[in-house]
mmCIF file of C-alpha atoms in Angstrom:
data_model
loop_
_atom_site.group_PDB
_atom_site.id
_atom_site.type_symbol
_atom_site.label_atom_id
_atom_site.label_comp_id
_atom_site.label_asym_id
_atom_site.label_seq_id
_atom_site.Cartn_x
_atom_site.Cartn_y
_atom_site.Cartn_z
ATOM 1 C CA UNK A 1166 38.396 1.361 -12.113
ATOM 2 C CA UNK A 1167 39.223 5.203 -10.721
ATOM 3 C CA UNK A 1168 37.591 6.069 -8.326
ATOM 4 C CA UNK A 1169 35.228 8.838 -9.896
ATOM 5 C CA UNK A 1170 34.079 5.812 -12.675
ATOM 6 C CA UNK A 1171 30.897 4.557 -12.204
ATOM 7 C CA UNK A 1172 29.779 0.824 -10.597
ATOM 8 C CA UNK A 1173 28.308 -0.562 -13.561
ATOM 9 C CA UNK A 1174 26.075 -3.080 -13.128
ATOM 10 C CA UNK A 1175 27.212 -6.556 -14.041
ATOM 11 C CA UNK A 1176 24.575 -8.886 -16.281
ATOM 12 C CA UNK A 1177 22.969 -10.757 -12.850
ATOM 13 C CA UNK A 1178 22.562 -7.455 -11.603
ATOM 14 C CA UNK A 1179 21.657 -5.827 -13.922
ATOM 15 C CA UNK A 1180 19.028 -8.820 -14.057
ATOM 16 C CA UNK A 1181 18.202 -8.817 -10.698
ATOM 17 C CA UNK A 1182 17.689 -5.145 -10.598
ATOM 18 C CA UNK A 1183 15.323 -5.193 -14.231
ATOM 19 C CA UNK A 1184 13.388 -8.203 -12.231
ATOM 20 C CA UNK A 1185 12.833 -5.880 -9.354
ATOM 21 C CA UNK A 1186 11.255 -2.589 -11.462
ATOM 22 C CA UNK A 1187 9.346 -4.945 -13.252
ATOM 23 C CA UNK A 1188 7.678 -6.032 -10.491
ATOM 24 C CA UNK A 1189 7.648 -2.895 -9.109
ATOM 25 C CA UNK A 1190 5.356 -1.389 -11.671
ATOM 26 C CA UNK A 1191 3.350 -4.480 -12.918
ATOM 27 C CA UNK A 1192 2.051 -5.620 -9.511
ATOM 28 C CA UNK A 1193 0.141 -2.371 -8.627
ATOM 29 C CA UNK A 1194 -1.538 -2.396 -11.557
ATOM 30 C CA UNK A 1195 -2.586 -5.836 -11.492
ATOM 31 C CA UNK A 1196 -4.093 -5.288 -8.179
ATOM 32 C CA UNK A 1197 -5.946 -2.291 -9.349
ATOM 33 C CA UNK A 1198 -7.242 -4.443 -12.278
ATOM 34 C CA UNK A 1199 -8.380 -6.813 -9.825
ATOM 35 C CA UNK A 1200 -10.003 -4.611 -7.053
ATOM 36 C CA UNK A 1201 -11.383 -2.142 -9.685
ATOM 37 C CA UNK A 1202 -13.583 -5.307 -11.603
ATOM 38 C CA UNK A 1203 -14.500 -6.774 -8.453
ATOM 39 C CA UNK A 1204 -15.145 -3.832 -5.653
ATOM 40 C CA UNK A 1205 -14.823 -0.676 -8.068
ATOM 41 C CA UNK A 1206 -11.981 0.960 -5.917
ATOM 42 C CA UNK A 1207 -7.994 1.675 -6.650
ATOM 43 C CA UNK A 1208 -5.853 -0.228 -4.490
ATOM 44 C CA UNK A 1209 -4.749 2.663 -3.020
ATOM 45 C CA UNK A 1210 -8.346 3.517 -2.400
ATOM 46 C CA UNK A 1211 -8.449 -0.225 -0.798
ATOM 47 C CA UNK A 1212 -5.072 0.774 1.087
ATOM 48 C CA UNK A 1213 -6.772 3.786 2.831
ATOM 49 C CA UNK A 1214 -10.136 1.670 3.770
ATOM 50 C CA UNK A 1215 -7.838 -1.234 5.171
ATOM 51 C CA UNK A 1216 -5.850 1.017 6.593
ATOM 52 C CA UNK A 1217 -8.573 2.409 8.932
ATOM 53 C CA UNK A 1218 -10.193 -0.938 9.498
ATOM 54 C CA UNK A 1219 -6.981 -2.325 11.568
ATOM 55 C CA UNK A 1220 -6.921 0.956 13.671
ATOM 56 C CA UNK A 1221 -8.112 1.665 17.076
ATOM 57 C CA UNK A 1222 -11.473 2.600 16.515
ATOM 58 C CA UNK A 1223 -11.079 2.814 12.671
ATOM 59 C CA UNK A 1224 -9.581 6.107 13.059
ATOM 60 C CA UNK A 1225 -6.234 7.650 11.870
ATOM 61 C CA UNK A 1226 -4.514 11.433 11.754
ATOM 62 C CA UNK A 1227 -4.918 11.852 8.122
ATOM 63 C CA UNK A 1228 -0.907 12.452 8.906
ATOM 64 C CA UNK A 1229 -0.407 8.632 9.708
ATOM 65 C CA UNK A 1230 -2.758 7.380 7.601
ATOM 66 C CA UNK A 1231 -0.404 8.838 4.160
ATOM 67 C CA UNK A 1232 2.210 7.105 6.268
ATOM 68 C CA UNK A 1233 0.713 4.065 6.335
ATOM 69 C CA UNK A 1234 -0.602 3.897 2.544
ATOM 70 C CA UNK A 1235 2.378 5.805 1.342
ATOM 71 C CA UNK A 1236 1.519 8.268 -0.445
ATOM 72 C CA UNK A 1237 1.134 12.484 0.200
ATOM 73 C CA UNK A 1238 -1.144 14.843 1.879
ATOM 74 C CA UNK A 1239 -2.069 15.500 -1.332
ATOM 75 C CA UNK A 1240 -2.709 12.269 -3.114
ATOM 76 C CA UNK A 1241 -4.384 10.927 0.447
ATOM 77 C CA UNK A 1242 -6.707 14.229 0.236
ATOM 78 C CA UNK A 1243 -8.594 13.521 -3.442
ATOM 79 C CA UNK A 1244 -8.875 10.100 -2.834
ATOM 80 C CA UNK A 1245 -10.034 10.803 0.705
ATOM 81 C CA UNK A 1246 -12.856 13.051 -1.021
ATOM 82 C CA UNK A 1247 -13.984 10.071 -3.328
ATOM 83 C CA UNK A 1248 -13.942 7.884 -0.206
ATOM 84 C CA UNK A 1249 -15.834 10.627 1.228
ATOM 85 C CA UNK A 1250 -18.611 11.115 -1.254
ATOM 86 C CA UNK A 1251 -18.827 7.119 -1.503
ATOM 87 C CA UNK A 1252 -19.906 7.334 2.383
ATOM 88 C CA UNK A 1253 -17.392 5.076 2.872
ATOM 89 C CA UNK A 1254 -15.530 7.148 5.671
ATOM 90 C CA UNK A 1255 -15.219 11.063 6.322
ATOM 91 C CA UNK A 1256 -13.049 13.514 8.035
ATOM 92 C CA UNK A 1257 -13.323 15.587 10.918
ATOM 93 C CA UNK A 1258 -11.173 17.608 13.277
ATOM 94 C CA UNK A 1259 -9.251 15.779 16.000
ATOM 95 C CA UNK A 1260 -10.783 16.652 19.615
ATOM 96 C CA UNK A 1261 -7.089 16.086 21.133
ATOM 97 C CA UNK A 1262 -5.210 18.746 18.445
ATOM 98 C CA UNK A 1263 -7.284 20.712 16.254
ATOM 99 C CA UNK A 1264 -4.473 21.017 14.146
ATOM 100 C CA UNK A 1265 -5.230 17.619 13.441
ATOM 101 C CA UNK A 1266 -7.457 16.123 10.714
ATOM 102 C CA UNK A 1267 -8.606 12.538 11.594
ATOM 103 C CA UNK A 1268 -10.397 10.072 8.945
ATOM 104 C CA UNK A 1269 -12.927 7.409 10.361
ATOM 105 C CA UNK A 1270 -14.317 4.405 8.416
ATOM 106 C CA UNK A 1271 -18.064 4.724 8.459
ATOM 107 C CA UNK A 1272 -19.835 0.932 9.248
ATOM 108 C CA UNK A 1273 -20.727 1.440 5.067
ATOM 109 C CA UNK A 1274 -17.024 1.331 4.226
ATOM 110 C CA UNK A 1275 -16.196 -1.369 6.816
ATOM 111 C CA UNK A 1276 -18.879 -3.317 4.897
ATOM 112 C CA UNK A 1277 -17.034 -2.484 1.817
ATOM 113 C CA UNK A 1278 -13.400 -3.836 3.273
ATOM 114 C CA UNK A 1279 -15.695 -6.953 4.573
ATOM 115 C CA UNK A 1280 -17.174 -7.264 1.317
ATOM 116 C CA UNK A 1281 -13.570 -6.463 -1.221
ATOM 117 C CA UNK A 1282 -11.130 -8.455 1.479
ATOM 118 C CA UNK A 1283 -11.579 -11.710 0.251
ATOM 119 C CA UNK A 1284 -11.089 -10.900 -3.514
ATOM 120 C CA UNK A 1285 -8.168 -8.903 -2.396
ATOM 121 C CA UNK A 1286 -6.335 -11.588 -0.175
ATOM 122 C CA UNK A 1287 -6.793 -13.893 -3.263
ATOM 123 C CA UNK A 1288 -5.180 -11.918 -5.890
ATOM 124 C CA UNK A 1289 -2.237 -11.272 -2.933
ATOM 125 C CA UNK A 1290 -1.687 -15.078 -2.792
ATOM 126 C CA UNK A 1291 -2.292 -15.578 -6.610
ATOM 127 C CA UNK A 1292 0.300 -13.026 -7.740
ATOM 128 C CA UNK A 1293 2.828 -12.908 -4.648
ATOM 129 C CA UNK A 1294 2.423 -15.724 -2.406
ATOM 130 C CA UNK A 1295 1.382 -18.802 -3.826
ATOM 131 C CA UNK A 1296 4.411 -19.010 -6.484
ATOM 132 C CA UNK A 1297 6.908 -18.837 -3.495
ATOM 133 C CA UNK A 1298 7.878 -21.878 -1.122
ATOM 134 C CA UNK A 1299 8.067 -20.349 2.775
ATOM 135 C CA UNK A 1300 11.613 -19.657 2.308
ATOM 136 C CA UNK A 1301 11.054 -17.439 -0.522
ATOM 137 C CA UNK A 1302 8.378 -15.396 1.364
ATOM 138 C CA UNK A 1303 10.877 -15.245 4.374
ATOM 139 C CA UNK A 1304 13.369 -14.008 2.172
ATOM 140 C CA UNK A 1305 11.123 -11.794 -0.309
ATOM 141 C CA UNK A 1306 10.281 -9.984 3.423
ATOM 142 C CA UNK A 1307 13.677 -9.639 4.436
ATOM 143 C CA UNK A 1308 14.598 -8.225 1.180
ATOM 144 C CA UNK A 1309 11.760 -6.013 1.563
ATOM 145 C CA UNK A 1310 13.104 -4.688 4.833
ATOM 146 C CA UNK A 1311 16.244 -4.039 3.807
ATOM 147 C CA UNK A 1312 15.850 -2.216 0.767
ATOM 148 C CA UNK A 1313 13.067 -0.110 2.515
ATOM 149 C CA UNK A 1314 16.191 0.542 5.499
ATOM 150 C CA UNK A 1315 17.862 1.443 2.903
ATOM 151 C CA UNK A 1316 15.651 4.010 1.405
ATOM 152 C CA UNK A 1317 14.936 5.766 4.474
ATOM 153 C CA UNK A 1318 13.534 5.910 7.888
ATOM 154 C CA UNK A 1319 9.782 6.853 6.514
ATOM 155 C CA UNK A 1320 9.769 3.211 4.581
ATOM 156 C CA UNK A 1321 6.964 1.255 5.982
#
């Protein structure tokens, strides 16, 4: 092989790699199947409410709260506004940086995370957890890790 040829991929990595973007696209939706039946939200709609339930005071920088659900200003912003009109949580400017934007979980959408949790944490061990011995889920979250490192420093 010269050196400006391309690394084909060879058949088990080529399977390893299909196996990987299947999964990739087919377990988002099935958790948005699931939390949209039961609870009515996306699960990145679920991602921003959880997100704000583990933080101090169920507050985030709208900043590190795209961060933490991955996903832009921009994306974060409309389904803030849904969120929003829900009553669910709402916005207002930080008293340590105007510049800042925070997001706090109203005590409505921490009943909603309280009430959509337990659905959620099922269809997580359904789907991912349950079909793997320990091992596997210690090595599914290393291989996590790495290809995140890989990706680049913003990778959660």
């Amino acid at each position: 092989m010269s050196a400006g040829e391309p690394r084909w991929l060879d058949d088990d990595e080529q399977a390893t790699w299909l196996a990987l973007v299947s999964t990739a696209v087919r377990l988002p939706a099935a958790l948005d199947v699931q939390l949209q039946r039961d609870a009515g939200i996306s699960h990145f709609e679920y991602q921003i409410l959880a997100g704000l339930s583990m933080s101090p005071e169920r507050t985030l920088r709208m900043s590190a709260l795209a961060d933490f659900v991955d996903g832009s200003l921009s994306r974060l912003s409309h389904a803030v506004k849904r969120l929003e009109k829900e009553g669910w949580l709402y916005r207002t400017a930080d008293p340590a940086d105007g510049r800042f934007t925070l997001a706090l979980l109203t005590d409505e959408g921490w009943g909603k995370v309280v009430d959509t949790a337990p659905g959620h944490v099922a269809e997580v061990r359904r789907l991912v957890l349950d079909p793997l011995t320990k091992a596997q889920q210690k090595q599914l979250r290393e291989i996590g890790r790495r290809i995140n490192n890989a990706i680049g420093p913003d990778s959660p």
